[in-house]
Structure formats: C-alpha cells, structure tokens
C-alpha cells in the first residue's frame, strides 16, 4: 500500500505516550527541509510511563520497525512510511504515528 514518507518532524510515540525519535535519518533525501527516516535503525523512546501491574517500571526504550517501503530506498535502506509498523522493546507494544508530512507518498 502506498503511504506518506516519514520525516524527522513526524509525531511518533509508544502506545503509552513516550516520545519516539529516529536514531538515523537520510542526509541526502529531504521533504519540506527535513530528512526522511530509514528502517533498520531503531527509534529511541523517552519518557514512557509504563509500569507493570505490580507497580514496577518497565518503560519502552526503543522501537524496532517491522515494515517499511518496498520500492523506495536511501543508501540501500528502506524508507519508513506513515503506515509502517514497529514494536517497542522490551514490552512488545506498538508504536503510534500520529502526524507526518502529506506531500510525498511511496510504496
């Protein structure tokens, strides 16, 4: 399915509300002045408030992307799309992409 390309300024969070930011972007491909985000490197997650039912903190630390564009790459790595999916480490919850650019799509 085609989807909008993710860029550095996209709003991404773990399902508990922790802010997710990319650890690697493409320096050669930008959209609206911001670099697009590549698949293999994880996102870093900050300020996740998740705790276990016993009250022990178990915050999301990183997010590993499972899906990305199949036809668009930068430096040989797939570019993330608005509908890409990721799993948070260590608790396996999903990542939520709430806002991104709406000018460039890819497959």
mmCIF file of C-alpha atoms in Angstrom, residues 2 6 12 23 25 29 32 35 50 73 76 79 84 97-98:
data_model
loop_
_atom_site.group_PDB
_atom_site.id
_atom_site.type_symbol
_atom_site.label_atom_id
_atom_site.label_comp_id
_atom_site.label_asym_id
_atom_site.label_seq_id
_atom_site.Cartn_x
_atom_site.Cartn_y
_atom_site.Cartn_z
ATOM 1 C CA UNK A 2 1.257 3.497 -0.726
ATOM 2 C CA UNK A 6 8.066 9.622 7.390
ATOM 3 C CA UNK A 12 5.712 9.218 16.744
ATOM 4 C CA UNK A 23 18.340 7.416 15.597
ATOM 5 C CA UNK A 25 17.911 9.756 9.049
ATOM 6 C CA UNK A 29 16.735 12.888 0.874
ATOM 7 C CA UNK A 32 9.933 20.038 3.445
ATOM 8 C CA UNK A 35 15.378 14.274 6.265
ATOM 9 C CA UNK A 50 4.538 2.248 31.573
ATOM 10 C CA UNK A 73 15.365 3.332 -0.517
ATOM 11 C CA UNK A 76 20.239 0.992 0.276
ATOM 12 C CA UNK A 79 12.321 4.448 3.961
ATOM 13 C CA UNK A 84 4.875 1.336 8.800
ATOM 14 C CA UNK A 97 2.399 7.568 14.186
ATOM 15 C CA UNK A 98 0.030 10.473 14.699
#
